[in-house]
Amino acid sequence: MSNSDLMIILIFSPMVFGVLGSALVNKNILDKFFLSFSYFILVLSSYLYYQFAYQGYEPISVLNNWISIGETKVDFYFKLDGLNAPLVLLGGILTVVAVHASRSIKDRKREYYLWMFLLISGVFGVFLSFDLILFFFFFELEIIPLFFLISIWGSGRKEYSAMKFLLFTLSGSAMMIVGFLCLYFSSAGTGTFNIDTLSSTNFEWVIPSTFVFILIFVGFSIKLPMFPLHGWLPDAHTDAPTAASVLLAGLLLKMGGYGILRICYFIMPNEAIELSEIISVFGAVSVIYGAFLTLRQTDLKRIVAFSSVSHMGYILIGISAFASNDMTFKTLGLSGASFQMVSHGLITGLLFYLVGIIYEKCKTREVSSLGGLATQFKFTSIALAISGMASLGLPGTSGFVSELMIFMGGFHKFSITTSVSVFGVVLAAGYILWMLQRVIYGELNPKYSKLNDMNFVEKIPVVILIVSIIFLGIYPKFITDVLNIGIAGIIN
Amino acid sequence: MIPTLYPDLLLILPEIIILFTGSILLVNGVTTRSYKITHLLSIVGSFSALIAKLIIMYIYSYELDASYSSIFSGTLVSNKLESLFSIIFLVSLIASLNLIKVYKNQITLYKSEFYGMLFYSTSGMMLLARSNEMITAYVALELTTLPLIGLVSLGKSYVSKESAIKYLILSAVSTSFLLLGAVYIYALTGTTFISSATDVGINVHYGNIFHGLTYSNVNMPSDIFTPISSLDISNVIIIISMIFIFIGLLFKLGVFPFHSWIPDVYQGAPTPITMFLSVASKSAGLAILLRILLSIFEINDVSSSEWNNILKWPDIGISLSIMSVLTMFTGNILAIRQNNIKRMLGYSSIAQAGYLLIGIVAIINSDTISNATYISSVLVAYIFGYMFTNISAFYSIILIQKDSYSYKFESFSGYGRVKIFNSLILTIAMLSLIGIPPTIGFITKLFLFSSGISSGYSWLIMLALINSVISAYYYLRVVKHLYLVPSKDQFKLENFRNDFSIFGLILLIIVVGFGFYPDPIYNFCYDAISSVIN
């Protein structure tokens, strides 16, 4: 079986097995079935990554003319390249984490797994598709599963949050699709939505090109999310079940950053250079504003959610280095941004998983009512401390590498905004350390003294994530080599 | 192997079968009054008409040449486009027969008449889609509408009678506008023929109304606000006649100022008829509108200034696009507050008419034949997808109403966990109406919107997409009531029943399957359109 077939299996097997598994498998072994299936996904994605990074295979799968209307052609075109290979690997890891986090779900399990694996299918489809219509197809495919995951299995104001997420995302995709169609009709009769072809086309714009860029960019930055379009994120995160939070923060937000690089920057480099200054400003505002908002939060999940806004701002700082004339800094900034996507996916995935565990045991997420967990929950506390340190960018963790790369790349061209955003790290130290101090140390609430720490199965995803965070922290070359191949493709 | 004798009669065989079945059903109504016979007859009649149509289409594409493209002295045409529309009508007829079977206890005693009138209306639609002459079109339109009014009135409730009267009055007024417009055009051009299809073997000379307008030396004003006194009398008449014809046809589609009948009639009519109205009646309006618009492309030089003067008259495009925006906003905003699912779907069908109008605007503004072909095929594919989506929506609504005795949203809270299959159909239908993958609605809507951008109406598409987002809110309210709102007594989990049905499965496979692989539909539509235009 060739690598291209494996890639197609990676995209469609979650969908197929999600539907069949939830319909046919006996309820008692449903968890085990999907857990083993998630490890299958992990193995598959790691194998693809290995093939790409060390064997140099570049799987391409094309089915020409998926839809053809006269001269208009839409191809069924998937490709693994340097930019999406690490994200595919991240997808495999977080699938395992999400399924582990789902074991506490007791109600309506069949539907739950159906929606979750549809979501995962959509994520892999977005990362791997190289045709605008196909990309949009998968981009829209993940909306409804997440809507259901939040509104059925969530907590708090779940229906409100789910609807808010849905309307924000749909508005984003509405703008995006106008941009895509404008790209197509400006491409002067190439008759294709293929991203590779479009990137080497001389456009005759039907509407001003800057406007097209902004349409697509805004569509993605709602997903990212960028200030001031982040309104949906804290609510959706807070009210989502743990697994959905992990997937949302770890993978769905990355679709925004990936889309900006893959579509906006790849197809419209001139407009990207023109607008980089504004992007950089918005990035800095997101970093600082998100960090200040995080300082005000008292709910563990909201802390992690708002810190995501801040950390995704760094991605914007990194990609704005695209305007730099120096090739080194350009590459450094862009691969730093992509590295940040992977690193943030791992770190936030871990944080959400741990917060989910704490909530499950202690039945609260309020920082004020927790405290002293280190005496009772040793493993959880250590893991929380490590992930917190990674989140604030301690050397030796992946968070440090990505932030360093971003700051080095960004400083060359936009020194002021980059300098401002460096203070995001200081603020991060503030809220992370405050959280750790209040949650881990201090007096243990006697209510919690009877509870047990995580069991063996619950520890597995924590170990996987911590190992990958530290591994990437001390050996970033594992990913940056691959990313540089992808970034070189984008820049040229 | 076409018999050389009577090819004309052979080519309208499907219509003859439908009319004949309708008549037999009426006779059956006064003799046996047996429901079983009625149902059997109608199934046989509709399926044989569909098969006949498919066979004729097959023979047509391989053996018939252009000499058979116009029949009955040119008053009717025979081509792939009308076949496509006829298939739409026949499929929605078969679907409504299926729906009536479920619904039969809720219509009045006159069941045979109910079926008979449905068949008459279908034959009218099929004739309308292929008519090539304004008087024929008018007669076919009346044949479509009058039985529908009867059908609307056959519900058991009082509301049904009221809505029938509303429908009667409003459609009579709108049809008379259409007739008046046709008369004015006739006065100017001396012809009532829509298109000048090849007249091989037929010894009648006739032209094309657009040809007629081109040769009658009229110069269109460049601005709709040009004072009437400064114009030639013939110019005023052209504007008036165009507006009248559009009014008559846009009424059928339910476009903004002519939309007010839709919610009442949709709510009042028996549900199978609501489905039939929303799918078949709307497609019929679109079919004749397309016939008129596409006939322009038979004029040899499309980009010539004469052509520009007539329909590319900028104000028609602008006014239609403004109507489209108003239609979308009216439909979507009013639908938000609805609490009755049939009425909600009524408003949603107004919104959908707004989307359809985008395609029509784009056709009017397209400057090359290939562009017009693209846009029209995309538009027809949209109607195709809309048909299957709406059939599944109404099918599941009828089943829900059978269980909960109401169309109110609250009445089916918790239904999703008791009747899994039926709720799945309704959910998929709602997602398809919003335009979320993997459903047929997503891909057809995407390409319909692409047609607007291809003809330079980006702002219209942006407004349409805003409307799409608004519509997500009320369509998902239905889904929310199915799965999220706590269940009521009759939908407790212990009442779980298997509600699998073959008809539902077919609908599901079509809506989702074409969502994944829509190419066959697009090929079909593109073939049909390009055979008409080129």
PDB file of N, CA, C and O in Angstrom, chain B residues 188-219:
ATOM      1  N   LEU B 188     -45.736  44.848 -29.894  1.00  0.00           N
ATOM      2  CA  LEU B 188     -44.512  45.465 -30.407  1.00  0.00           C
ATOM      3  C   LEU B 188     -43.857  44.634 -31.493  1.00  0.00           C
ATOM      4  O   LEU B 188     -43.345  45.166 -32.476  1.00  0.00           O
ATOM      5  N   THR B 189     -43.842  43.316 -31.301  1.00  0.00           N
ATOM      6  CA  THR B 189     -43.000  42.492 -32.155  1.00  0.00           C
ATOM      7  C   THR B 189     -43.780  41.657 -33.143  1.00  0.00           C
ATOM      8  O   THR B 189     -43.211  41.150 -34.102  1.00  0.00           O
ATOM      9  N   GLY B 190     -45.045  41.463 -32.901  1.00  0.00           N
ATOM     10  CA  GLY B 190     -45.824  40.638 -33.795  1.00  0.00           C
ATOM     11  C   GLY B 190     -45.585  39.156 -33.622  1.00  0.00           C
ATOM     12  O   GLY B 190     -45.947  38.365 -34.487  1.00  0.00           O
ATOM     13  N   THR B 191     -44.965  38.764 -32.524  1.00  0.00           N
ATOM     14  CA  THR B 191     -44.804  37.332 -32.326  1.00  0.00           C
ATOM     15  C   THR B 191     -45.004  36.995 -30.854  1.00  0.00           C
ATOM     16  O   THR B 191     -44.760  37.829 -29.983  1.00  0.00           O
ATOM     17  N   THR B 192     -45.493  35.783 -30.628  1.00  0.00           N
ATOM     18  CA  THR B 192     -45.611  35.346 -29.245  1.00  0.00           C
ATOM     19  C   THR B 192     -44.630  34.224 -28.951  1.00  0.00           C
ATOM     20  O   THR B 192     -44.639  33.661 -27.873  1.00  0.00           O
ATOM     21  N   PHE B 193     -43.812  33.905 -29.955  1.00  0.00           N
ATOM     22  CA  PHE B 193     -42.877  32.802 -29.734  1.00  0.00           C
ATOM     23  C   PHE B 193     -41.703  33.269 -28.881  1.00  0.00           C
ATOM     24  O   PHE B 193     -41.163  34.354 -29.094  1.00  0.00           O
ATOM     25  N   ILE B 194     -41.332  32.418 -27.961  1.00  0.00           N
ATOM     26  CA  ILE B 194     -40.236  32.796 -27.078  1.00  0.00           C
ATOM     27  C   ILE B 194     -38.917  32.629 -27.793  1.00  0.00           C
ATOM     28  O   ILE B 194     -38.036  33.471 -27.745  1.00  0.00           O
ATOM     29  N   SER B 195     -38.779  31.493 -28.480  1.00  0.00           N
ATOM     30  CA  SER B 195     -37.483  31.192 -29.046  1.00  0.00           C
ATOM     31  C   SER B 195     -37.671  30.797 -30.502  1.00  0.00           C
ATOM     32  O   SER B 195     -38.677  30.225 -30.889  1.00  0.00           O
ATOM     33  N   SER B 196     -36.688  31.120 -31.314  1.00  0.00           N
ATOM     34  CA  SER B 196     -36.800  30.786 -32.723  1.00  0.00           C
ATOM     35  C   SER B 196     -36.031  29.511 -32.993  1.00  0.00           C
ATOM     36  O   SER B 196     -34.998  29.517 -33.630  1.00  0.00           O
ATOM     37  N   ALA B 197     -36.539  28.426 -32.465  1.00  0.00           N
ATOM     38  CA  ALA B 197     -35.850  27.158 -32.674  1.00  0.00           C
ATOM     39  C   ALA B 197     -35.909  26.813 -34.162  1.00  0.00           C
ATOM     40  O   ALA B 197     -36.731  27.341 -34.901  1.00  0.00           O
ATOM     41  N   THR B 198     -35.015  25.937 -34.586  1.00  0.00           N
ATOM     42  CA  THR B 198     -34.935  25.616 -36.012  1.00  0.00           C
ATOM     43  C   THR B 198     -36.284  25.165 -36.536  1.00  0.00           C
ATOM     44  O   THR B 198     -36.950  24.338 -35.930  1.00  0.00           O
ATOM     45  N   ASP B 199     -36.676  25.698 -37.678  1.00  0.00           N
ATOM     46  CA  ASP B 199     -38.003  25.371 -38.192  1.00  0.00           C
ATOM     47  C   ASP B 199     -37.919  24.424 -39.377  1.00  0.00           C
ATOM     48  O   ASP B 199     -38.614  24.565 -40.363  1.00  0.00           O
ATOM     49  N   VAL B 200     -37.028  23.447 -39.272  1.00  0.00           N
ATOM     50  CA  VAL B 200     -36.883  22.475 -40.346  1.00  0.00           C
ATOM     51  C   VAL B 200     -38.172  21.686 -40.472  1.00  0.00           C
ATOM     52  O   VAL B 200     -38.703  21.183 -39.497  1.00  0.00           O
ATOM     53  N   GLY B 201     -38.672  21.590 -41.667  1.00  0.00           N
ATOM     54  CA  GLY B 201     -39.808  20.722 -41.913  1.00  0.00           C
ATOM     55  C   GLY B 201     -41.123  21.312 -41.484  1.00  0.00           C
ATOM     56  O   GLY B 201     -42.168  20.734 -41.729  1.00  0.00           O
ATOM     57  N   ILE B 202     -41.086  22.423 -40.853  1.00  0.00           N
ATOM     58  CA  ILE B 202     -42.355  23.012 -40.429  1.00  0.00           C
ATOM     59  C   ILE B 202     -42.515  24.308 -41.204  1.00  0.00           C
ATOM     60  O   ILE B 202     -41.618  25.148 -41.204  1.00  0.00           O
ATOM     61  N   ASN B 203     -43.633  24.417 -41.801  1.00  0.00           N
ATOM     62  CA  ASN B 203     -43.783  25.505 -42.756  1.00  0.00           C
ATOM     63  C   ASN B 203     -44.374  26.748 -42.130  1.00  0.00           C
ATOM     64  O   ASN B 203     -45.210  27.404 -42.702  1.00  0.00           O
ATOM     65  N   VAL B 204     -43.959  27.034 -40.985  1.00  0.00           N
ATOM     66  CA  VAL B 204     -44.504  28.218 -40.316  1.00  0.00           C
ATOM     67  C   VAL B 204     -43.348  29.168 -40.060  1.00  0.00           C
ATOM     68  O   VAL B 204     -42.271  28.755 -39.647  1.00  0.00           O
ATOM     69  N   HIS B 205     -43.574  30.405 -40.318  1.00  0.00           N
ATOM     70  CA  HIS B 205     -42.516  31.344 -40.008  1.00  0.00           C
ATOM     71  C   HIS B 205     -42.802  31.988 -38.670  1.00  0.00           C
ATOM     72  O   HIS B 205     -43.876  32.490 -38.404  1.00  0.00           O
ATOM     73  N   TYR B 206     -41.866  31.890 -37.820  1.00  0.00           N
ATOM     74  CA  TYR B 206     -42.031  32.599 -36.559  1.00  0.00           C
ATOM     75  C   TYR B 206     -40.668  33.062 -36.079  1.00  0.00           C
ATOM     76  O   TYR B 206     -39.632  32.546 -36.467  1.00  0.00           O
ATOM     77  N   GLY B 207     -40.684  34.041 -35.213  1.00  0.00           N
ATOM     78  CA  GLY B 207     -39.420  34.623 -34.753  1.00  0.00           C
ATOM     79  C   GLY B 207     -39.250  34.469 -33.272  1.00  0.00           C
ATOM     80  O   GLY B 207     -39.863  33.632 -32.639  1.00  0.00           O
ATOM     81  N   ASN B 208     -38.414  35.281 -32.747  1.00  0.00           N
ATOM     82  CA  ASN B 208     -38.073  35.210 -31.353  1.00  0.00           C
ATOM     83  C   ASN B 208     -38.437  36.567 -30.790  1.00  0.00           C
ATOM     84  O   ASN B 208     -38.210  37.583 -31.438  1.00  0.00           O
ATOM     85  N   ILE B 209     -39.007  36.606 -29.605  1.00  0.00           N
ATOM     86  CA  ILE B 209     -39.425  37.927 -29.139  1.00  0.00           C
ATOM     87  C   ILE B 209     -38.253  38.882 -29.025  1.00  0.00           C
ATOM     88  O   ILE B 209     -38.383  40.065 -29.277  1.00  0.00           O
ATOM     89  N   PHE B 210     -37.100  38.333 -28.733  1.00  0.00           N
ATOM     90  CA  PHE B 210     -35.953  39.238 -28.613  1.00  0.00           C
ATOM     91  C   PHE B 210     -35.470  39.689 -29.984  1.00  0.00           C
ATOM     92  O   PHE B 210     -35.060  40.836 -30.161  1.00  0.00           O
ATOM     93  N   HIS B 211     -35.583  38.759 -30.959  1.00  0.00           N
ATOM     94  CA  HIS B 211     -35.317  39.179 -32.322  1.00  0.00           C
ATOM     95  C   HIS B 211     -36.250  40.310 -32.705  1.00  0.00           C
ATOM     96  O   HIS B 211     -35.855  41.336 -33.242  1.00  0.00           O
ATOM     97  N   GLY B 212     -37.523  40.060 -32.380  1.00  0.00           N
ATOM     98  CA  GLY B 212     -38.541  41.055 -32.721  1.00  0.00           C
ATOM     99  C   GLY B 212     -38.193  42.402 -32.132  1.00  0.00           C
ATOM    100  O   GLY B 212     -38.224  43.430 -32.806  1.00  0.00           O
ATOM    101  N   LEU B 213     -37.787  42.390 -30.879  1.00  0.00           N
ATOM    102  CA  LEU B 213     -37.454  43.655 -30.232  1.00  0.00           C
ATOM    103  C   LEU B 213     -36.240  44.296 -30.886  1.00  0.00           C
ATOM    104  O   LEU B 213     -36.152  45.501 -31.029  1.00  0.00           O
ATOM    105  N   THR B 214     -35.299  43.427 -31.294  1.00  0.00           N
ATOM    106  CA  THR B 214     -34.106  43.971 -31.918  1.00  0.00           C
ATOM    107  C   THR B 214     -34.448  44.697 -33.212  1.00  0.00           C
ATOM    108  O   THR B 214     -33.910  45.747 -33.511  1.00  0.00           O
ATOM    109  N   TYR B 215     -35.380  44.100 -33.982  1.00  0.00           N
ATOM    110  CA  TYR B 215     -35.671  44.685 -35.279  1.00  0.00           C
ATOM    111  C   TYR B 215     -36.670  45.814 -35.200  1.00  0.00           C
ATOM    112  O   TYR B 215     -36.872  46.539 -36.151  1.00  0.00           O
ATOM    113  N   SER B 216     -37.345  45.969 -34.056  1.00  0.00           N
ATOM    114  CA  SER B 216     -38.377  47.010 -34.047  1.00  0.00           C
ATOM    115  C   SER B 216     -37.791  48.351 -33.657  1.00  0.00           C
ATOM    116  O   SER B 216     -38.523  49.272 -33.330  1.00  0.00           O
ATOM    117  N   ASN B 217     -36.468  48.454 -33.709  1.00  0.00           N
ATOM    118  CA  ASN B 217     -35.836  49.766 -33.584  1.00  0.00           C
ATOM    119  C   ASN B 217     -36.137  50.481 -32.295  1.00  0.00           C
ATOM    120  O   ASN B 217     -36.364  51.682 -32.280  1.00  0.00           O
ATOM    121  N   VAL B 218     -36.156  49.754 -31.213  1.00  0.00           N
ATOM    122  CA  VAL B 218     -36.394  50.465 -29.967  1.00  0.00           C
ATOM    123  C   VAL B 218     -35.063  50.666 -29.280  1.00  0.00           C
ATOM    124  O   VAL B 218     -34.181  49.818 -29.333  1.00  0.00           O
ATOM    125  N   ASN B 219     -34.899  51.802 -28.665  1.00  0.00           N
ATOM    126  CA  ASN B 219     -33.689  52.040 -27.889  1.00  0.00           C
ATOM    127  C   ASN B 219     -34.053  52.113 -26.426  1.00  0.00           C
ATOM    128  O   ASN B 219     -34.862  52.927 -26.017  1.00  0.00           O
TER     129      ASN B 219
END
